[in-house]
Coordinates of C-alpha atoms in Angstrom, one line a residue:
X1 CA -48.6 -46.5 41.6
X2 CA -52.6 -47.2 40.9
X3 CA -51.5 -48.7 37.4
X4 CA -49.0 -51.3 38.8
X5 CA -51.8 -52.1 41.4
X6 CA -55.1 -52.4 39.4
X7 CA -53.9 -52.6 36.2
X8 CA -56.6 -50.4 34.9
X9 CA -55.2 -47.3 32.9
X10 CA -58.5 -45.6 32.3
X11 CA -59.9 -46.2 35.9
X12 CA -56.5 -45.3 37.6
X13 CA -56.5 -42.0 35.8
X14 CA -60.1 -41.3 36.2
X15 CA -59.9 -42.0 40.1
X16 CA -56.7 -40.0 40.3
X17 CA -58.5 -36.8 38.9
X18 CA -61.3 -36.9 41.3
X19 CA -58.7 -37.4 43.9
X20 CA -56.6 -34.2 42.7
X21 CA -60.4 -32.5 43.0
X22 CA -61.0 -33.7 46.5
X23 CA -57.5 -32.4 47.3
X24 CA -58.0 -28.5 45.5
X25 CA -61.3 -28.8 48.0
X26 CA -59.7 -30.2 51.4
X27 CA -56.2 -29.0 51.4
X28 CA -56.8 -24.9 51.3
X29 CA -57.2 -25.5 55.2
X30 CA -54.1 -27.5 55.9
X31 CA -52.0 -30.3 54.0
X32 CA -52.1 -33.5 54.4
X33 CA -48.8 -35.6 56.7
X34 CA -47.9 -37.2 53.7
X35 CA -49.9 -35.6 50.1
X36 CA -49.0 -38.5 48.0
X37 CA -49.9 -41.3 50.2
X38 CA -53.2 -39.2 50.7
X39 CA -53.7 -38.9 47.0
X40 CA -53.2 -42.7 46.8
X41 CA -55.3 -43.7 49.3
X42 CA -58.0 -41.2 47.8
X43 CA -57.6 -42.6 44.5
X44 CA -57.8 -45.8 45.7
X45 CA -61.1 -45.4 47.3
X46 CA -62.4 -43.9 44.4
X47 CA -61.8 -47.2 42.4
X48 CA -63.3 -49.4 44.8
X49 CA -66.5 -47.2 44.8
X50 CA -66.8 -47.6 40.7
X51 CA -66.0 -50.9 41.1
X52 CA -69.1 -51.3 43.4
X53 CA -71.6 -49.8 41.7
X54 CA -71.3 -52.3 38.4
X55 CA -72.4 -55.9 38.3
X56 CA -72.0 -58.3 41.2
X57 CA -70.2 -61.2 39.3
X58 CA -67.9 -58.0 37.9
X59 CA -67.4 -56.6 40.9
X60 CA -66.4 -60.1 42.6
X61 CA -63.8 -60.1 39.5
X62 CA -62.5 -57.2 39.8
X63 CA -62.6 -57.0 44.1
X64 CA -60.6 -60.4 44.1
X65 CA -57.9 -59.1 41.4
X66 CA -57.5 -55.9 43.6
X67 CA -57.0 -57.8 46.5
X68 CA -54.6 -60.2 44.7
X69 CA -52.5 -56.9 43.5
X70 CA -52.8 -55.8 47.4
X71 CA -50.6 -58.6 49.4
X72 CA -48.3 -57.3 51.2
X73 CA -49.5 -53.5 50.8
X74 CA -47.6 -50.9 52.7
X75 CA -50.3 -48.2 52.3
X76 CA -49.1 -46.3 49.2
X77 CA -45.7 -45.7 50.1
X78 CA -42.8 -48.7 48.3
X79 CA -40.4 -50.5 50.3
X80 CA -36.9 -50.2 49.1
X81 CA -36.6 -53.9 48.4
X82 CA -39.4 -53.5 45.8
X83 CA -37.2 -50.5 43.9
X84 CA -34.5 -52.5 42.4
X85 CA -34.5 -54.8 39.3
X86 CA -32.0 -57.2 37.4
X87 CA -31.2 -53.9 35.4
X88 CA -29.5 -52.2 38.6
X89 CA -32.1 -49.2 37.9
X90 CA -34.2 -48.0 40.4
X91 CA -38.0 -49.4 39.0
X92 CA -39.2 -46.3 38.7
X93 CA -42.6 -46.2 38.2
X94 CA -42.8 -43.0 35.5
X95 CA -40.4 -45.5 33.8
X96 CA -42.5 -48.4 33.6
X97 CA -45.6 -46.4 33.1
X98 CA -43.6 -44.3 30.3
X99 CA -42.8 -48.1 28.6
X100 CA -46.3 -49.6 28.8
X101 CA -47.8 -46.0 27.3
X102 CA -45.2 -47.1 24.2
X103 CA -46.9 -50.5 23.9
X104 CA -46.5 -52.2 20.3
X105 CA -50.0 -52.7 20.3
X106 CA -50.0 -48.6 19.4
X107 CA -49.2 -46.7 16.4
X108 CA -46.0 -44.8 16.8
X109 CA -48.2 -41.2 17.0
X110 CA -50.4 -42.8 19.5
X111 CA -47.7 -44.1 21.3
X112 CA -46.4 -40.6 21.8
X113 CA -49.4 -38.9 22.5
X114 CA -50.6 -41.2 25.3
X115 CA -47.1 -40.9 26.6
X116 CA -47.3 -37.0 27.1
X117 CA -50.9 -37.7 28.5
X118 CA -50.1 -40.4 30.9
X119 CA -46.6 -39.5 31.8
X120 CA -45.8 -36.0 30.9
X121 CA -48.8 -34.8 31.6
X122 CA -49.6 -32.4 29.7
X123 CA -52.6 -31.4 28.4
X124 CA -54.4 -32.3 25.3
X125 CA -54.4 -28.8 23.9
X126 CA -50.3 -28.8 24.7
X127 CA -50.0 -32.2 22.8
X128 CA -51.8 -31.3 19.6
X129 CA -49.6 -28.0 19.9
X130 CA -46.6 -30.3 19.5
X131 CA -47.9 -32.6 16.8
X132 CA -49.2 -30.1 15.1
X133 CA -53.1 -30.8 14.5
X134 CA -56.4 -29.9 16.1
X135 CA -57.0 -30.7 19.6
X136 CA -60.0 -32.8 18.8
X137 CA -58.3 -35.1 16.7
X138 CA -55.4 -35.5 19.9
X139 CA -57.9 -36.2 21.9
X140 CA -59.7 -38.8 20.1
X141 CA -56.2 -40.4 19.5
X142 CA -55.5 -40.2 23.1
X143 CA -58.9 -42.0 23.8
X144 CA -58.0 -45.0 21.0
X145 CA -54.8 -45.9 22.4
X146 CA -56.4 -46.4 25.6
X147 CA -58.6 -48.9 24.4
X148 CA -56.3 -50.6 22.4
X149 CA -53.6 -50.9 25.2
X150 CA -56.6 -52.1 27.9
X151 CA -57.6 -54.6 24.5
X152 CA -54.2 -55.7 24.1
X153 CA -53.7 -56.6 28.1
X154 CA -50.5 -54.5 28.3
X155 CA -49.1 -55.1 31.9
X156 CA -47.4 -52.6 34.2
X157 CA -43.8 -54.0 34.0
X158 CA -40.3 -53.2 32.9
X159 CA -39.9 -54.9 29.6
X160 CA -37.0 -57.6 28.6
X161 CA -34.2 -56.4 26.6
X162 CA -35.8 -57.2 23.3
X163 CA -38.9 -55.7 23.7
X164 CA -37.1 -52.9 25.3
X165 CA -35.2 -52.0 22.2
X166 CA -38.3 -51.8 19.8
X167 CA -40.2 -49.5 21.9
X168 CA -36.7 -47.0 22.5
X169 CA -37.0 -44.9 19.8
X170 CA -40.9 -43.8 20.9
X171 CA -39.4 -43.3 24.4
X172 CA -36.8 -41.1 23.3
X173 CA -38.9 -39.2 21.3
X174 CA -42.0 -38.6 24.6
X175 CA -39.0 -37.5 26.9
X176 CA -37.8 -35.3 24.0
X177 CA -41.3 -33.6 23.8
X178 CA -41.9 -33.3 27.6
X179 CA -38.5 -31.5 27.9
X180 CA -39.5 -29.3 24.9
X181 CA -42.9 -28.2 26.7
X182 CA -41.0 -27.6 29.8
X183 CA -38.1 -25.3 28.0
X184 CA -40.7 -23.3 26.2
X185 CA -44.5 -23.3 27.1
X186 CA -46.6 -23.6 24.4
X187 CA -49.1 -22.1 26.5
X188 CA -50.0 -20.1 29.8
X189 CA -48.3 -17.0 31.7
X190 CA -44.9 -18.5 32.0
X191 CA -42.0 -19.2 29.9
X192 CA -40.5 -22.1 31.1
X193 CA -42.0 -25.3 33.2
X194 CA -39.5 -26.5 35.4
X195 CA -41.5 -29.2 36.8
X196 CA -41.6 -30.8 32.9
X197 CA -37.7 -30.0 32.5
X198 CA -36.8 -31.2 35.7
X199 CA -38.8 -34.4 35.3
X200 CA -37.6 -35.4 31.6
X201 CA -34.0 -34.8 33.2
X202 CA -34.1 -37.8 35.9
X203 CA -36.2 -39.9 33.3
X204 CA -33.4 -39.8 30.7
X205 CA -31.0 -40.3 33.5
X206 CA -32.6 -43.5 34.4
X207 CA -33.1 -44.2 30.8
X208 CA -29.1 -43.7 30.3
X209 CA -28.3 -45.9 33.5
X210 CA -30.6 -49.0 31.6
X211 CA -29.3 -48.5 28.3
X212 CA -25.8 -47.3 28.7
X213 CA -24.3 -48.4 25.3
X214 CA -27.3 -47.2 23.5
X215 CA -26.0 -43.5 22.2
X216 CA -29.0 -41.9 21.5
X217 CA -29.8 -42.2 25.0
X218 CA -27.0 -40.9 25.9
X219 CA -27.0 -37.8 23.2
X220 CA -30.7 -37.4 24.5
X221 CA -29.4 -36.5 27.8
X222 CA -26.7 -34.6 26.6
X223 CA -29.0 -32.3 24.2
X224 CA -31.2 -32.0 27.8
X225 CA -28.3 -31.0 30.0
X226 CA -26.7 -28.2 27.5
X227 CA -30.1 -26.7 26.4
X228 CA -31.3 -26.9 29.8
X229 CA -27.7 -25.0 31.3
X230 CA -29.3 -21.6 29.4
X231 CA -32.8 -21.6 31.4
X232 CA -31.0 -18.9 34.0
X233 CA -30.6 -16.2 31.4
X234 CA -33.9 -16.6 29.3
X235 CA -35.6 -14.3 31.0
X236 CA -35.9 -11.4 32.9
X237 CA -36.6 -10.9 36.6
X238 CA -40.2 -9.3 35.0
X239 CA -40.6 -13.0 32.9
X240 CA -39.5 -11.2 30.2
X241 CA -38.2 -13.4 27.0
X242 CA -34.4 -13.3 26.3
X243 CA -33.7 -14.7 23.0
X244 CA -30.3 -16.5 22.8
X245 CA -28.2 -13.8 21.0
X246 CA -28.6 -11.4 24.1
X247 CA -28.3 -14.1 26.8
X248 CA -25.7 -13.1 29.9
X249 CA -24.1 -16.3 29.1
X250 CA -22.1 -16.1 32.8
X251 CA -25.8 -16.9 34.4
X252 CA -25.4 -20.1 32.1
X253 CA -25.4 -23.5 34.2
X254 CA -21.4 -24.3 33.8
X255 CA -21.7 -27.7 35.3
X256 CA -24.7 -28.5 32.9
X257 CA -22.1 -27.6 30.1
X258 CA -19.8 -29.6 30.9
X259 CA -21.8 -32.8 31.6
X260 CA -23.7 -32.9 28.2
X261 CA -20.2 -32.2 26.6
X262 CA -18.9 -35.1 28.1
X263 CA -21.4 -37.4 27.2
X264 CA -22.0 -36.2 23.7
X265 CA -17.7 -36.8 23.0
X266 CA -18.8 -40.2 24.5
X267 CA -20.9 -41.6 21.4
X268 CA -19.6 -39.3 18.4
X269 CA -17.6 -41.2 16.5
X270 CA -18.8 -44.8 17.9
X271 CA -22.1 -44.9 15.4
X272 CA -23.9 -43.5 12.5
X273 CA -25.1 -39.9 13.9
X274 CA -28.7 -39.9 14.9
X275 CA -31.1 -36.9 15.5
X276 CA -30.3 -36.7 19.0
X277 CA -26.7 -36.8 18.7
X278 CA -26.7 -33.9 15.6
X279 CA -29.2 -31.9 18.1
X280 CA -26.9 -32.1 21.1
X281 CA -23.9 -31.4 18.8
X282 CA -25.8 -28.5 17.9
X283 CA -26.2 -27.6 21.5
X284 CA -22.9 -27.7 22.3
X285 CA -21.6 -25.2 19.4
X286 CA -24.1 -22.7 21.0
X287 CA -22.8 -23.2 24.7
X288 CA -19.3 -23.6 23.8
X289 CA -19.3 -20.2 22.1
X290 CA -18.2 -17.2 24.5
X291 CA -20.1 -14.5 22.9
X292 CA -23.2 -14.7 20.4
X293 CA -20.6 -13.1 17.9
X294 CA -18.0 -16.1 18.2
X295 CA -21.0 -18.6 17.6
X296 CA -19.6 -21.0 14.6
X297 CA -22.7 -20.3 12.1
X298 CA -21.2 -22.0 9.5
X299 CA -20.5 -25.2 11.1
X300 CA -24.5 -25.5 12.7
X301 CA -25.9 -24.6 9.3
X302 CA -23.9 -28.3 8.5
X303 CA -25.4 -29.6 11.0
X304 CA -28.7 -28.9 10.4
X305 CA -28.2 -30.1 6.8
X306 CA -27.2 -33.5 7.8
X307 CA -30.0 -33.6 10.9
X308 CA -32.9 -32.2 7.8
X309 CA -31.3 -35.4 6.0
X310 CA -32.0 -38.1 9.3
X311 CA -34.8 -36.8 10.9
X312 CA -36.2 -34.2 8.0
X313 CA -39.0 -31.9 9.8
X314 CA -40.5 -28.5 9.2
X315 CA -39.5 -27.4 12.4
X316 CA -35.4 -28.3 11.1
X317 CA -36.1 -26.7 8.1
X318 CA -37.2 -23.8 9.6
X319 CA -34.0 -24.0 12.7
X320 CA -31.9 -24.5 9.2
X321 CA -33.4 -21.5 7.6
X322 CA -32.2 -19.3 10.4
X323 CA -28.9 -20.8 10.6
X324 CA -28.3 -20.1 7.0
X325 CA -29.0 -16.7 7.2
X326 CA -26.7 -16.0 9.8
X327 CA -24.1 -17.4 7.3
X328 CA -25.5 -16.1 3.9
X329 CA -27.3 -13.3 4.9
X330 CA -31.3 -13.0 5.7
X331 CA -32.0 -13.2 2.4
X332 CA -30.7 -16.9 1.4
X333 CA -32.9 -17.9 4.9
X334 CA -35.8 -16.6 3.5
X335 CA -35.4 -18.3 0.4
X336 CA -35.5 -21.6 2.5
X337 CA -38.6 -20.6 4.3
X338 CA -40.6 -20.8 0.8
X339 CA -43.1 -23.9 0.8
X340 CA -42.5 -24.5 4.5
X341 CA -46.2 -23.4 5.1
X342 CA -47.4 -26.9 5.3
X343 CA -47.2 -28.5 8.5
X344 CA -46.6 -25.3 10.3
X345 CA -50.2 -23.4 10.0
X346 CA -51.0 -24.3 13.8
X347 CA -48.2 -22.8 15.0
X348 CA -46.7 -19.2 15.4
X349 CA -42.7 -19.9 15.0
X350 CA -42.8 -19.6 10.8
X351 CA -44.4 -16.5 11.1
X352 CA -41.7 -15.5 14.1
X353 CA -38.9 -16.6 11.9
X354 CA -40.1 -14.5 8.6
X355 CA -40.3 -11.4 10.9
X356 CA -36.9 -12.3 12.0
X357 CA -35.4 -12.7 9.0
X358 CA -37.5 -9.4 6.9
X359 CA -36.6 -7.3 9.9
X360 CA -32.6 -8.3 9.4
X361 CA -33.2 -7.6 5.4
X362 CA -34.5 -3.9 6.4
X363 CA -38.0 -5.1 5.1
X364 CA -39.4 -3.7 8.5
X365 CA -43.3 -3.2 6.8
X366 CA -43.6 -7.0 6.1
X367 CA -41.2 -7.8 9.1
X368 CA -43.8 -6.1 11.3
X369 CA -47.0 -7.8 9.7
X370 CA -45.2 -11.0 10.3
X371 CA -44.5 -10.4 14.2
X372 CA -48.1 -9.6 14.3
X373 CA -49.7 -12.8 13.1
X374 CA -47.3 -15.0 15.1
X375 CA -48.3 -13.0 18.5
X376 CA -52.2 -13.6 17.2
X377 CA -51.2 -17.7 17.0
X378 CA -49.3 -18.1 19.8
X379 CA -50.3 -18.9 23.6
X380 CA -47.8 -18.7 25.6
X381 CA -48.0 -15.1 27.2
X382 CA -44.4 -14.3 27.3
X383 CA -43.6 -15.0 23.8
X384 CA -46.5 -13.2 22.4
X385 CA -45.5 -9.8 24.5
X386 CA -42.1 -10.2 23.2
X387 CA -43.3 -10.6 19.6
X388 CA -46.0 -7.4 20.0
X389 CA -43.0 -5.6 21.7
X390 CA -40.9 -6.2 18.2
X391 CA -43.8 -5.0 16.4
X392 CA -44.4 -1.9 18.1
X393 CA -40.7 -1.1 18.1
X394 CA -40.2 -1.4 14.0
X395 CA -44.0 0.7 13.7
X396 CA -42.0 3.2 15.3
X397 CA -39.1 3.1 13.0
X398 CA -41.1 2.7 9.8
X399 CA -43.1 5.9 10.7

C-alpha cells in the first residue's frame, strides 16, 4: 500500500518496521478498530517525519509528490472501484509489489531474493537458506537490488502483457520458494508456516486467473494444491515430524487432490513439460497412491530424470537419488549421492538423505554419523529432534 503511494521501496519498508515496533509496544493493552489501517497510518507518519528532517528544497519535492499520490485518499483502506484492472484480476497489491521486486533492471538471483524479502517476507537468514550461501552475501544482494530498482525508477504498477511475460519465470520461481519456506521451515520451533503456504496459494491463484493459457502457472498451482493437501498428517499433535511413508493419508486434504489433478491434466500434453509441470506430476503419483507401498517408484524415478534434465539442481539430484533407491535398492541411491557435496554444504538434507539411504543398506554406524551431522546443520527444531531421535534409535541397535 505505502509503495503504490510514495513510490519509495526503501523508505516504505523502513517506515513499516518502525510501525510494526510501535505496534509490539501499543497493542499488548488492546488492538487497534482496524490493525492495518493503524499500521498504515503509522507508517505513513513515519515517512513524512524522515521526509522532514532532510533538505527543504527536498522535502518540498518529496511533500508535493506525496500529496500528488494522496488525491482522493480514503485513509488506508481501497475502494472497490480501484481493485479491478483490464486483466479482470483483482489488483492486488502483493501482486504488483511481487512484479516490480522482478524488475528487469535485476539480475535473475536478485530478482528472487528481493522478492522473498519484500513479498514473502522472509528473513534474510531463511533466504540464503534457500539459495544456498552465506547470509552476508544475501543480504548485501538484497541491499543492491534496492538501489538498482530505486536507480532504475521502477513504478508500482501491473505490467503490460509483454513485459509481463519476461519477468514470469522469476515470479514463478519467488512464489515457488515462499510456498517451500511455508511447507517446511528452514528455521524456528515449528514445522510448517501456514501463513507463507497460505499466502503463495491465493498469489498463484491470482497469477493463474491473469495468465490462464500460460501452463506453468497453472502446474505451479497444481504442484501447491497436491503438496499442500498432505500438511494435515505431517505431524503429530506433539509437532512431531511425519515423514511421507508413515503419513495417515485419510487426514490428507481430498479436495486439494483433486483440484491440482485437474489442473495438472489441463496443460500435460498441450506443451513441452516444464519444471513445474514434472514437479506437480510428481506430486500427483504420491497423492494418488493409496498406501506408501502402492507408490509407483519406478515411474517418479523417470520423472526426476527428465525434471534433472530441464531444471538440473542438486536438490533434484538428491529427490532422484532417493527415488532410485526405492526402485534399485539403497545402494544404486547412494551411488548417485557421490559428488553431490557441492552446492549442498549449507544445508542438512544430503547428510539426511545418506543416513536414510546407509540405514536402509544395514550400514547403521555410518547411517547414524550421518543423522548426526544433518541435526548439527539444521534449524528448524522439529526436523532436527526427528533426525537425533533416528540417531539414538540405530545407537541402540548397533550396541
Amino acid at each position: 500500500m505505502l509503495v503504490r503511494r510514495y513510490g519509495q521501496f526503501d523508505d516504505c519498508e523502513d517506515a513499516v518496521q518502525e510501525a510494526l515496533l510501535e505496534a509490539s509496544r501499543q497493542w499488548p493493552s488492546g488492538l487497534p478498530d482496524n490493525p492495518k489501517a493503524w499500521l498504515a497510518a503509522v507508517a505513513s507518519r513515519r515517512l513524512v517525519d524522515q521526509w522532514r528532517s532532510e533538505s527543504a528544497r527536498h522535502a518540498r519535492e518529496l511533500r508535493a509528490a506525496a500529496l500528488d499520490s494522496a488525491e482522493g485518499d480514503d485513509g488506508g483502506i481501497g475502494r472497490a472501484e480501484d481493485l479491478a484492472d483490464e486483466s479482470g484480476v483483482g489488483n492486488d497489491d502483493t501482486l504488483k509489489l511481487l512484479f516490480l521486486c522482478c524488475h528487469p533492471a535485476l539480475s535473475a538471483p536478485s530478482q528472487l531474493a528481493l522478492t522473498l524479502r519484500a513479498v514473502g517476507g522472509l528473513t534474510t537468514a531463511e533466504i540464503a537458506s534457500a539459495f544456498l550461501v552465506p547470509e552476508a552475501t544475501m543480504g548485501q544482494r538484497i541491499s543492491r537490488a534496492k538501489h538498482a530498482i530505486r536507480r532504475a525508477g521502477g513504478r508500482f504498477e501491473t505490467p503490460g502483457p509483454d513485459e509481463r511475460e519476461a519477468r514470469l519465470a522469476v515470479v514463478l520461481h519467488v512464489l515457488y520458494l515462499i510456498f517451500n519456506e511455508g511447507y517446511a521451515a528452514s528455521s524456528g520451533p515449528s514445522l510448517q508456516r501456514a501463513d507463507l503456504t497460505t499466502e503463495a496459494i491465493r498469489l498463484a491463484r491470482l497469477l493463474h486467473r491473469l495468465v490462464p493459457e500460460e501452463p506453468e502457472s497453472s502446474a505451479l498451482l497444481a504442484l501447491m494444491l497436491l503438496t499442500d493437501a498432505r500438511k494435515p498428517a505431517r505431524e503429530r499433535p506433539d509437532g512431531t515430524l511425519v515423514p511421507l511413508d508413515e503419513q495417515d493419508r485419510s487426514l490428507w486434504n481430498t479436495a486439494y487432490v483433486l483440484e491440482g489433478t485437474q489442473l495438472l491434466s489441463a496443460t500435460l500434453g498441450h506443451a513441452r513439460p516444464g519444471p513445474y509441470q514434472l514437479q506437480a506430476a510428481i506430486a500427483a503419483v504420491h497423492d494418488e497412491a493409496a498406501t506408501a507401498e502402492a507408490t509407483d517408484w519406478p515411474q517418479i524415478a523417470a520423472l526426476y530424470t527428465v525434471l534433472e534434465a530441464v531444471a538440473p539442481s542438486p536438490v533434484v539430484s538428491l529427490n532422484k537419488a532417493v527415488a532410485v533407491a526405492m526402485v534399485d535398492g539403497p545402494e544404486a541411491g547412494l551411488a548417485l549421492l557421490d559428488g553431490l557435496d557441492e552446492g549442498l554444504t549449507e544445508t542438512h538434507r544430503l547428510d539426511a538423505v545418506k543416513a536414510h539411504l546407509l540405514e536402509k543398506s544395514g550400514d547403521l554406524i555410518r547411517a547414524r554419523g550421518h543423522y548426526l551431522a544433518a541435526a548439527r546443520k539444521t534449524k528448524s527444531l522439529p526436523e532436527q529432534r526427528y533426525l537425533l531421535f533416528r540417531a539414538s534409535r540405530l545407537g541402540k541397535l548397533s550396541t
